Amino acid sequence: MNARSVWLSADSQTLEDTRVAPLGTLTPASPVATRSGILPGSYDGQYRVSGFWLAGVDGTMTATVSSGRAVVQAAESRGAYPVALTDGVPLTFADGDPQYGRIDLVVLRVYDDAYDGSGRAEAAVEIVQGTPAATPAAPAAPEVSLPLFRVAVAAATSAGTGGIPWGSALTDLRPTTVAVGGILPALPGDTTPGAYPGQYRDVNGILQRWNGTAWLTATTPPAFTQSNDAGKTASTTYTAALTDTAVAALTLAFTAPPTGAVLLSMGARIQTGNSNTASGFMSPQITQGGTVILPPSDETAVVYGGAVAASVSTQMRLYGLTAGASYTVTAMHRSSDAAVTCSFDNLFVRVEASA
């Protein structure tokens, strides 16, 4: 039968039945496949994942892979293999080539004689040795294996020459897998697509949401810029440039959040020369690439008039932005009277995600 049930029949559950059935319903890679990976977690909650960590011994060519739990997915019809490593596994790396460096790969590999004819039915942590070269590359991972680390072995490296410099030679490759619906702690640079729209992952503290085609930042940190170098203008049309300041233009780049909406705040300490009748205006201009999507206007401006300087600010909600797209805010300024020079000091622009 194509429909496989487990823990139901007293005598007909096959090994394939067990592997194909949901394994704790982990992160899906397809309707019937699981994402291969290490189960995250550490003893004190300090680290993203501590399972299958590679710890080298200083001055030697040896290291130990620590205990952990993982799932290694094979072909969909074959199922996924759950693995538990309960004791550390020592590994010894071959000495370096006399002329060239190489890159070795440490993997968690599943052997299954029914499929690979290996004569083995077990999981193993092992080294896949790379080929020495002027520009070495890591070897391909074996079938049904999970890459854990790349290890750079420099030319002529041996225990007699100080061994592998473990602090700089390792590249962590360990992917993770979590219960479906859980937030996946991913490594930076992970290009694996999401499994379903609405899936979340955490990359170095940044929460991302899969929208069906791309990972978008779900919690965008507020963007902020400021200038404490006062500038002036007597222009009656909006201009980004101010005189008597080292800041040619106050600009702020930001990425639109998944909601496509942001809160924009801006302000300055404004003074209109010796005039109590003129006004100084500060308004945002929003561009996407070379296209202005929101021009400066008096409707959106911070406005103040007076011979005695005062600090003023405003806030507005921008919506209808393209999620994940890059935008730029430019502070624009003008005077209501060409005969009055307006001064702008302590300028700031802030953008944060909005619902």
mmCIF file of C-alpha atoms in Angstrom:
data_model
loop_
_atom_site.group_PDB
_atom_site.id
_atom_site.type_symbol
_atom_site.label_atom_id
_atom_site.label_comp_id
_atom_site.label_asym_id
_atom_site.label_seq_id
_atom_site.Cartn_x
_atom_site.Cartn_y
_atom_site.Cartn_z
ATOM 1 C CA MET A 1 0.000 0.000 0.000
ATOM 2 C CA ASN A 2 1.099 3.572 -0.621
ATOM 3 C CA ALA A 3 -0.503 4.803 2.600
ATOM 4 C CA ARG A 4 1.940 3.855 5.344
ATOM 5 C CA SER A 5 0.819 3.735 8.981
ATOM 6 C CA VAL A 6 3.131 3.201 11.928
ATOM 7 C CA TRP A 7 2.692 1.954 15.479
ATOM 8 C CA LEU A 8 -0.646 0.499 14.324
ATOM 9 C CA SER A 9 -0.049 -3.040 13.181
ATOM 10 C CA ALA A 10 1.507 -5.532 15.565
ATOM 11 C CA ASP A 11 3.700 -7.228 12.970
ATOM 12 C CA SER A 12 3.837 -5.430 9.630
ATOM 13 C CA GLN A 13 5.567 -2.105 10.325
ATOM 14 C CA THR A 14 8.617 -1.897 8.067
ATOM 15 C CA LEU A 15 11.712 0.196 8.528
ATOM 16 C CA GLU A 16 10.586 2.353 5.593
ATOM 17 C CA ASP A 17 7.156 2.802 7.202
ATOM 18 C CA THR A 18 8.841 4.147 10.307
ATOM 19 C CA ARG A 19 11.096 6.563 8.424
ATOM 20 C CA VAL A 20 8.464 7.871 5.997
ATOM 21 C CA ALA A 21 5.903 8.587 8.720
ATOM 22 C CA PRO A 22 6.245 12.000 10.420
ATOM 23 C CA LEU A 23 9.326 12.112 12.652
ATOM 24 C CA GLY A 24 8.118 14.450 15.371
ATOM 25 C CA THR A 25 6.637 16.482 12.466
ATOM 26 C CA LEU A 26 9.847 18.401 11.862
ATOM 27 C CA THR A 27 10.491 21.206 9.364
ATOM 28 C CA PRO A 28 9.007 20.063 6.050
ATOM 29 C CA ALA A 29 11.013 20.132 2.830
ATOM 30 C CA SER A 30 8.080 18.817 0.773
ATOM 31 C CA PRO A 31 4.699 17.253 1.593
ATOM 32 C CA VAL A 32 6.447 13.995 2.564
ATOM 33 C CA ALA A 33 10.070 14.975 3.237
ATOM 34 C CA THR A 34 11.791 16.534 6.237
ATOM 35 C CA ARG A 35 14.530 19.156 6.218
ATOM 36 C CA SER A 36 17.819 17.506 7.176
ATOM 37 C CA GLY A 37 19.448 19.133 10.158
ATOM 38 C CA ILE A 38 20.615 19.205 13.740
ATOM 39 C CA LEU A 39 18.077 19.717 16.496
ATOM 40 C CA PRO A 40 18.973 23.067 18.093
ATOM 41 C CA GLY A 41 19.626 23.681 21.771
ATOM 42 C CA SER A 42 22.417 23.855 24.304
ATOM 43 C CA TYR A 43 22.804 23.050 27.974
ATOM 44 C CA ASP A 44 22.330 26.617 29.182
ATOM 45 C CA GLY A 45 20.435 28.079 26.245
ATOM 46 C CA GLN A 46 23.390 30.285 25.319
ATOM 47 C CA TYR A 47 24.079 28.856 21.858
ATOM 48 C CA ARG A 48 22.008 28.401 18.696
ATOM 49 C CA VAL A 49 22.990 24.746 18.490
ATOM 50 C CA SER A 50 25.582 22.764 20.415
ATOM 51 C CA GLY A 51 24.913 19.287 18.988
ATOM 52 C CA PHE A 52 27.645 17.830 16.751
ATOM 53 C CA TRP A 53 30.105 20.612 17.627
ATOM 54 C CA LEU A 54 33.687 20.007 16.469
ATOM 55 C CA ALA A 55 36.288 20.775 19.157
ATOM 56 C CA GLY A 56 39.931 20.466 18.161
ATOM 57 C CA VAL A 57 42.865 19.758 20.442
ATOM 58 C CA ASP A 58 45.461 22.546 20.238
ATOM 59 C CA GLY A 59 48.753 21.531 18.673
ATOM 60 C CA THR A 60 47.345 18.354 17.138
ATOM 61 C CA MET A 61 45.504 16.994 14.120
ATOM 62 C CA THR A 62 42.717 15.526 16.263
ATOM 63 C CA ALA A 63 39.269 16.774 17.195
ATOM 64 C CA THR A 64 36.068 15.460 18.767
ATOM 65 C CA VAL A 65 32.510 15.774 17.511
ATOM 66 C CA SER A 66 30.174 16.173 20.484
ATOM 67 C CA SER A 67 26.858 14.451 21.107
ATOM 68 C CA GLY A 68 23.625 15.596 19.522
ATOM 69 C CA ARG A 69 20.467 14.656 17.640
ATOM 70 C CA ALA A 70 19.793 15.025 13.930
ATOM 71 C CA VAL A 71 17.584 13.979 11.035
ATOM 72 C CA VAL A 72 19.055 13.019 7.644
ATOM 73 C CA GLN A 73 16.554 12.930 4.777
ATOM 74 C CA ALA A 74 17.064 10.483 1.917
ATOM 75 C CA ALA A 75 14.817 10.148 -1.143
ATOM 76 C CA GLU A 76 11.147 10.746 -0.361
ATOM 77 C CA SER A 77 10.228 7.077 -0.824
ATOM 78 C CA ARG A 78 13.110 6.040 1.387
ATOM 79 C CA GLY A 79 12.316 8.398 4.245
ATOM 80 C CA ALA A 80 14.307 10.313 6.830
ATOM 81 C CA TYR A 81 16.796 8.805 9.272
ATOM 82 C CA PRO A 82 16.720 10.054 12.878
ATOM 83 C CA VAL A 83 20.156 9.932 14.500
ATOM 84 C CA ALA A 84 21.242 10.308 18.109
ATOM 85 C CA LEU A 85 24.936 10.614 18.977
ATOM 86 C CA THR A 86 25.226 9.938 22.701
ATOM 87 C CA ASP A 87 29.019 10.055 23.046
ATOM 88 C CA GLY A 88 31.704 12.187 21.430
ATOM 89 C CA VAL A 89 33.426 10.830 18.330
ATOM 90 C CA PRO A 90 37.214 11.426 17.990
ATOM 91 C CA LEU A 91 38.543 12.245 14.518
ATOM 92 C CA THR A 92 42.121 12.400 13.246
ATOM 93 C CA PHE A 93 42.897 14.473 10.159
ATOM 94 C CA ALA A 94 45.631 13.471 7.738
ATOM 95 C CA ASP A 95 48.773 15.640 7.628
ATOM 96 C CA GLY A 96 48.821 18.449 5.106
ATOM 97 C CA ASP A 97 50.198 18.033 1.594
ATOM 98 C CA PRO A 98 53.836 19.226 1.307
ATOM 99 C CA GLN A 99 52.935 21.778 -1.400
ATOM 100 C CA TYR A 100 49.250 22.677 -1.312
ATOM 101 C CA GLY A 101 46.494 23.156 1.213
ATOM 102 C CA ARG A 102 43.232 21.239 1.155
ATOM 103 C CA ILE A 103 39.740 21.425 2.619
ATOM 104 C CA ASP A 104 38.257 18.429 4.407
ATOM 105 C CA LEU A 105 34.572 17.910 5.102
ATOM 106 C CA VAL A 106 33.195 16.454 8.336
ATOM 107 C CA VAL A 107 29.839 14.773 7.763
ATOM 108 C CA LEU A 108 27.176 12.767 9.530
ATOM 109 C CA ARG A 109 26.582 9.895 7.108
ATOM 110 C CA VAL A 110 23.919 7.213 6.981
ATOM 111 C CA TYR A 111 24.779 3.759 5.643
ATOM 112 C CA ASP A 112 21.910 1.459 4.657
ATOM 113 C CA ASP A 113 22.899 -1.790 2.951
ATOM 114 C CA ALA A 114 19.414 -2.240 1.512
ATOM 115 C CA TYR A 115 20.064 0.785 -0.710
ATOM 116 C CA ASP A 116 23.820 1.349 -0.962
ATOM 117 C CA GLY A 117 25.211 -2.190 -0.772
ATOM 118 C CA SER A 118 27.723 -1.058 1.846
ATOM 119 C CA GLY A 119 27.189 -4.027 4.119
ATOM 120 C CA ARG A 120 26.462 -1.537 6.905
ATOM 121 C CA ALA A 121 23.294 -0.325 8.603
ATOM 122 C CA GLU A 122 24.394 2.548 10.789
ATOM 123 C CA ALA A 123 25.112 6.251 11.058
ATOM 124 C CA ALA A 124 28.697 7.489 11.292
ATOM 125 C CA VAL A 125 30.586 10.739 11.764
ATOM 126 C CA GLU A 126 33.502 10.778 9.367
ATOM 127 C CA ILE A 127 35.985 12.891 7.419
ATOM 128 C CA VAL A 128 35.713 13.276 3.649
ATOM 129 C CA GLN A 129 39.238 14.277 2.667
ATOM 130 C CA GLY A 130 39.639 17.043 0.090
ATOM 131 C CA THR A 131 42.142 17.279 -2.742
ATOM 132 C CA PRO A 132 45.233 19.493 -2.258
ATOM 133 C CA ALA A 133 45.307 22.373 -4.716
ATOM 134 C CA ALA A 134 46.613 25.902 -5.157
ATOM 135 C CA THR A 135 43.004 27.007 -4.643
ATOM 136 C CA PRO A 136 41.458 24.118 -2.710
ATOM 137 C CA ALA A 137 37.741 23.374 -2.692
ATOM 138 C CA ALA A 138 35.707 21.260 -0.315
ATOM 139 C CA PRO A 139 34.775 17.792 -1.577
ATOM 140 C CA ALA A 140 31.175 16.875 -2.344
ATOM 141 C CA ALA A 141 29.176 15.405 0.507
ATOM 142 C CA PRO A 142 28.330 11.702 0.142
ATOM 143 C CA GLU A 143 24.773 10.652 -0.581
ATOM 144 C CA VAL A 144 22.485 10.661 2.470
ATOM 145 C CA SER A 145 24.812 12.683 4.638
ATOM 146 C CA LEU A 146 24.703 15.944 6.540
ATOM 147 C CA PRO A 147 27.714 18.303 6.213
ATOM 148 C CA LEU A 148 28.837 19.508 9.649
ATOM 149 C CA PHE A 149 32.102 21.430 9.178
ATOM 150 C CA ARG A 150 34.687 22.408 6.607
ATOM 151 C CA VAL A 151 38.253 22.154 7.942
ATOM 152 C CA ALA A 152 41.114 23.946 6.196
ATOM 153 C CA VAL A 153 44.355 21.954 6.340
ATOM 154 C CA ALA A 154 47.267 24.116 5.249
ATOM 155 C CA ALA A 155 50.255 22.766 3.351
ATOM 156 C CA ALA A 156 52.771 20.867 5.498
ATOM 157 C CA THR A 157 50.494 20.939 8.534
ATOM 158 C CA SER A 158 51.145 18.199 11.073
ATOM 159 C CA ALA A 159 51.288 17.673 14.810
ATOM 160 C CA GLY A 160 54.999 18.359 14.562
ATOM 161 C CA THR A 161 54.393 21.812 13.056
ATOM 162 C CA GLY A 162 51.766 22.893 15.558
ATOM 163 C CA GLY A 163 48.737 21.089 14.185
ATOM 164 C CA ILE A 164 45.558 22.591 12.757
ATOM 165 C CA PRO A 165 44.761 26.133 14.020
ATOM 166 C CA TRP A 166 41.276 25.201 15.160
ATOM 167 C CA GLY A 167 40.208 28.733 15.953
ATOM 168 C CA SER A 168 40.510 29.814 12.304
ATOM 169 C CA ALA A 169 40.383 26.573 10.312
ATOM 170 C CA LEU A 170 36.724 25.679 10.924
ATOM 171 C CA THR A 171 33.640 26.729 8.957
ATOM 172 C CA ASP A 172 30.388 25.763 10.657
ATOM 173 C CA LEU A 173 27.936 24.214 8.172
ATOM 174 C CA ARG A 174 25.447 22.647 10.588
ATOM 175 C CA PRO A 175 21.881 23.247 9.382
ATOM 176 C CA THR A 176 19.039 22.956 11.863
ATOM 177 C CA THR A 177 15.564 21.479 11.833
ATOM 178 C CA VAL A 178 12.725 22.185 14.257
ATOM 179 C CA ALA A 179 9.120 21.178 14.818
ATOM 180 C CA VAL A 180 6.819 22.377 12.043
ATOM 181 C CA GLY A 181 5.674 25.895 12.875
ATOM 182 C CA GLY A 182 8.757 26.504 15.000
ATOM 183 C CA ILE A 183 11.225 29.292 14.284
ATOM 184 C CA LEU A 184 14.264 27.847 12.510
ATOM 185 C CA PRO A 185 17.659 29.122 13.798
ATOM 186 C CA ALA A 186 19.477 29.404 10.470
ATOM 187 C CA LEU A 187 23.080 30.185 9.614
ATOM 188 C CA PRO A 188 23.917 33.432 7.778
ATOM 189 C CA GLY A 189 24.055 32.813 4.044
ATOM 190 C CA ASP A 190 21.572 29.926 4.152
ATOM 191 C CA THR A 191 19.852 30.053 0.735
ATOM 192 C CA THR A 192 17.504 27.141 1.362
ATOM 193 C CA PRO A 193 13.989 28.224 0.359
ATOM 194 C CA GLY A 194 11.158 28.097 2.853
ATOM 195 C CA ALA A 195 8.657 25.246 2.965
ATOM 196 C CA TYR A 196 5.461 27.305 3.101
ATOM 197 C CA PRO A 197 4.377 30.974 3.182
ATOM 198 C CA GLY A 198 4.320 32.092 6.799
ATOM 199 C CA GLN A 199 7.342 30.048 7.887
ATOM 200 C CA TYR A 200 9.762 31.960 10.124
ATOM 201 C CA ARG A 201 13.490 31.688 10.679
ATOM 202 C CA ASP A 202 16.033 33.536 12.831
ATOM 203 C CA VAL A 203 19.343 34.634 11.252
ATOM 204 C CA ASN A 204 21.739 36.248 13.735
ATOM 205 C CA GLY A 205 18.869 37.705 15.734
ATOM 206 C CA ILE A 206 16.931 38.949 12.692
ATOM 207 C CA LEU A 207 13.501 37.340 12.247
ATOM 208 C CA GLN A 208 12.609 36.517 8.636
ATOM 209 C CA ARG A 209 9.349 35.325 7.081
ATOM 210 C CA TRP A 210 9.026 33.236 3.906
ATOM 211 C CA ASN A 211 6.463 34.833 1.552
ATOM 212 C CA GLY A 212 6.408 32.026 -1.005
ATOM 213 C CA THR A 213 9.342 33.273 -3.083
ATOM 214 C CA ALA A 214 11.830 34.955 -0.713
ATOM 215 C CA TRP A 215 12.842 35.417 2.916
ATOM 216 C CA LEU A 216 11.786 38.883 4.085
ATOM 217 C CA THR A 217 12.851 40.563 7.287
ATOM 218 C CA ALA A 218 9.919 40.308 9.683
ATOM 219 C CA THR A 219 11.254 42.545 12.421
ATOM 220 C CA THR A 220 13.190 45.365 10.805
ATOM 221 C CA PRO A 221 15.299 47.300 13.317
ATOM 222 C CA PRO A 222 14.535 51.038 13.290
ATOM 223 C CA ALA A 223 16.723 53.024 10.886
ATOM 224 C CA PHE A 224 18.052 56.343 12.162
ATOM 225 C CA THR A 225 20.323 59.164 11.070
ATOM 226 C CA GLN A 226 21.091 62.627 12.412
ATOM 227 C CA SER A 227 23.272 65.697 11.985
ATOM 228 C CA ASN A 228 24.348 68.137 14.690
ATOM 229 C CA ASP A 229 26.083 70.379 12.172
ATOM 230 C CA ALA A 230 23.735 73.312 11.496
ATOM 231 C CA GLY A 231 23.024 74.292 7.899
ATOM 232 C CA LYS A 232 21.175 77.143 6.205
ATOM 233 C CA THR A 233 19.072 77.902 3.152
ATOM 234 C CA ALA A 234 17.080 80.825 1.758
ATOM 235 C CA SER A 235 15.676 78.746 -1.116
ATOM 236 C CA THR A 236 11.897 78.980 -1.445
ATOM 237 C CA THR A 237 11.777 75.655 -3.277
ATOM 238 C CA TYR A 238 12.656 72.415 -1.499
ATOM 239 C CA THR A 239 16.349 71.516 -1.552
ATOM 240 C CA ALA A 240 18.394 68.790 0.125
ATOM 241 C CA ALA A 241 21.537 70.933 0.182
ATOM 242 C CA LEU A 242 22.248 73.304 3.074
ATOM 243 C CA THR A 243 25.120 75.789 3.260
ATOM 244 C CA ASP A 244 27.647 76.212 6.080
ATOM 245 C CA THR A 245 27.531 72.509 6.946
ATOM 246 C CA ALA A 246 29.675 69.459 6.283
ATOM 247 C CA VAL A 247 26.536 67.348 5.698
ATOM 248 C CA ALA A 248 25.667 67.867 2.040
ATOM 249 C CA ALA A 249 22.338 66.058 2.405
ATOM 250 C CA LEU A 250 20.740 64.097 5.237
ATOM 251 C CA THR A 251 19.620 60.744 3.810
ATOM 252 C CA LEU A 252 18.487 57.453 5.304
ATOM 253 C CA ALA A 253 18.139 54.099 3.522
ATOM 254 C CA PHE A 254 15.657 51.513 4.775
ATOM 255 C CA THR A 255 14.045 48.238 3.721
ATOM 256 C CA ALA A 256 10.279 47.987 3.668
ATOM 257 C CA PRO A 257 8.959 45.373 6.139
ATOM 258 C CA PRO A 258 6.511 42.583 5.172
ATOM 259 C CA THR A 259 3.580 44.866 6.055
ATOM 260 C CA GLY A 260 4.702 47.413 3.462
ATOM 261 C CA ALA A 261 4.187 50.173 6.017
ATOM 262 C CA VAL A 262 6.571 52.267 8.142
ATOM 263 C CA LEU A 263 6.431 55.117 10.627
ATOM 264 C CA LEU A 264 8.587 58.047 9.532
ATOM 265 C CA SER A 265 9.719 60.585 12.116
ATOM 266 C CA MET A 266 11.779 63.697 11.403
ATOM 267 C CA GLY A 267 12.637 66.971 13.060
ATOM 268 C CA ALA A 268 15.125 69.769 13.601
ATOM 269 C CA ARG A 269 15.919 72.888 15.612
ATOM 270 C CA ILE A 270 14.752 75.656 13.265
ATOM 271 C CA GLN A 271 15.379 79.411 13.325
ATOM 272 C CA THR A 272 14.265 81.972 10.721
ATOM 273 C CA GLY A 273 17.045 84.517 11.035
ATOM 274 C CA ASN A 274 15.766 87.674 12.700
ATOM 275 C CA SER A 275 12.293 87.266 11.236
ATOM 276 C CA ASN A 276 9.205 86.389 13.243
ATOM 277 C CA THR A 277 7.013 86.196 10.135
ATOM 278 C CA ALA A 278 8.915 83.798 7.873
ATOM 279 C CA SER A 279 8.798 80.002 8.305
ATOM 280 C CA GLY A 280 11.299 77.201 7.780
ATOM 281 C CA PHE A 281 10.008 73.925 6.283
ATOM 282 C CA MET A 282 11.585 70.465 6.524
ATOM 283 C CA SER A 283 9.862 67.696 4.530
ATOM 284 C CA PRO A 284 10.765 64.097 3.548
ATOM 285 C CA GLN A 285 11.372 62.973 -0.010
ATOM 286 C CA ILE A 286 11.042 59.203 -0.552
ATOM 287 C CA THR A 287 12.763 57.538 -3.493
ATOM 288 C CA GLN A 288 13.019 53.963 -4.729
ATOM 289 C CA GLY A 289 16.089 53.785 -6.906
ATOM 290 C CA GLY A 290 15.878 56.830 -9.152
ATOM 291 C CA THR A 291 12.099 57.186 -8.828
ATOM 292 C CA VAL A 292 10.547 59.715 -6.459
ATOM 293 C CA ILE A 293 7.490 58.079 -4.909
ATOM 294 C CA LEU A 294 6.776 60.829 -2.361
ATOM 295 C CA PRO A 295 7.955 64.362 -3.203
ATOM 296 C CA PRO A 296 8.511 66.961 -0.466
ATOM 297 C CA SER A 297 5.516 69.127 0.313
ATOM 298 C CA ASP A 298 4.215 71.533 2.927
ATOM 299 C CA GLU A 299 1.570 68.902 3.776
ATOM 300 C CA THR A 300 4.212 66.565 5.232
ATOM 301 C CA ALA A 301 6.631 69.204 6.528
ATOM 302 C CA VAL A 302 7.911 70.154 9.954
ATOM 303 C CA VAL A 303 7.240 73.899 10.131
ATOM 304 C CA TYR A 304 8.478 76.631 12.477
ATOM 305 C CA GLY A 305 8.932 80.383 12.280
ATOM 306 C CA GLY A 306 10.725 82.604 14.764
ATOM 307 C CA ALA A 307 13.871 84.562 15.517
ATOM 308 C CA VAL A 308 14.327 82.381 18.599
ATOM 309 C CA ALA A 309 15.189 78.800 17.604
ATOM 310 C CA ALA A 310 12.853 75.963 18.587
ATOM 311 C CA SER A 311 12.922 72.180 18.183
ATOM 312 C CA VAL A 312 10.015 70.684 16.232
ATOM 313 C CA SER A 313 9.217 67.254 14.807
ATOM 314 C CA THR A 314 6.503 65.297 13.052
ATOM 315 C CA GLN A 315 5.541 61.678 12.416
ATOM 316 C CA MET A 316 3.643 60.060 9.570
ATOM 317 C CA ARG A 317 2.735 56.563 8.374
ATOM 318 C CA LEU A 318 3.872 55.516 4.905
ATOM 319 C CA TYR A 319 2.069 52.524 3.398
ATOM 320 C CA GLY A 320 1.795 50.655 0.120
ATOM 321 C CA LEU A 321 5.560 50.054 -0.001
ATOM 322 C CA THR A 322 6.923 46.920 -1.648
ATOM 323 C CA ALA A 323 7.921 44.446 1.058
ATOM 324 C CA GLY A 324 11.668 43.779 0.998
ATOM 325 C CA ALA A 325 12.400 46.689 -1.370
ATOM 326 C CA SER A 326 14.995 49.371 -0.577
ATOM 327 C CA TYR A 327 13.979 53.011 -0.178
ATOM 328 C CA THR A 328 15.736 56.265 0.697
ATOM 329 C CA VAL A 329 14.458 59.212 2.739
ATOM 330 C CA THR A 330 16.059 62.584 2.021
ATOM 331 C CA ALA A 331 15.439 65.587 4.273
ATOM 332 C CA MET A 332 14.374 68.563 2.108
ATOM 333 C CA HIS A 333 14.317 72.182 3.271
ATOM 334 C CA ARG A 334 12.974 75.565 2.247
ATOM 335 C CA SER A 335 12.262 79.088 3.487
ATOM 336 C CA SER A 336 8.922 80.840 3.029
ATOM 337 C CA ASP A 337 10.743 84.090 2.184
ATOM 338 C CA ALA A 338 13.694 84.400 -0.179
ATOM 339 C CA ALA A 339 14.954 87.313 1.939
ATOM 340 C CA VAL A 340 15.090 85.199 5.100
ATOM 341 C CA THR A 341 17.793 82.565 5.660
ATOM 342 C CA CYS A 342 16.506 79.645 7.713
ATOM 343 C CA SER A 343 18.811 77.643 9.963
ATOM 344 C CA PHE A 344 18.342 73.889 10.600
ATOM 345 C CA ASP A 345 20.258 72.207 13.443
ATOM 346 C CA ASN A 346 20.050 68.863 15.289
ATOM 347 C CA LEU A 347 18.330 67.275 12.283
ATOM 348 C CA PHE A 348 17.140 63.673 12.483
ATOM 349 C CA VAL A 349 15.229 61.101 10.449
ATOM 350 C CA ARG A 350 13.923 57.813 11.872
ATOM 351 C CA VAL A 351 12.061 54.954 10.154
ATOM 352 C CA GLU A 352 10.521 51.941 11.889
ATOM 353 C CA ALA A 353 8.215 49.131 10.819
ATOM 354 C CA SER A 354 4.480 49.672 11.213
ATOM 355 C CA ALA A 355 1.461 47.396 11.163
#
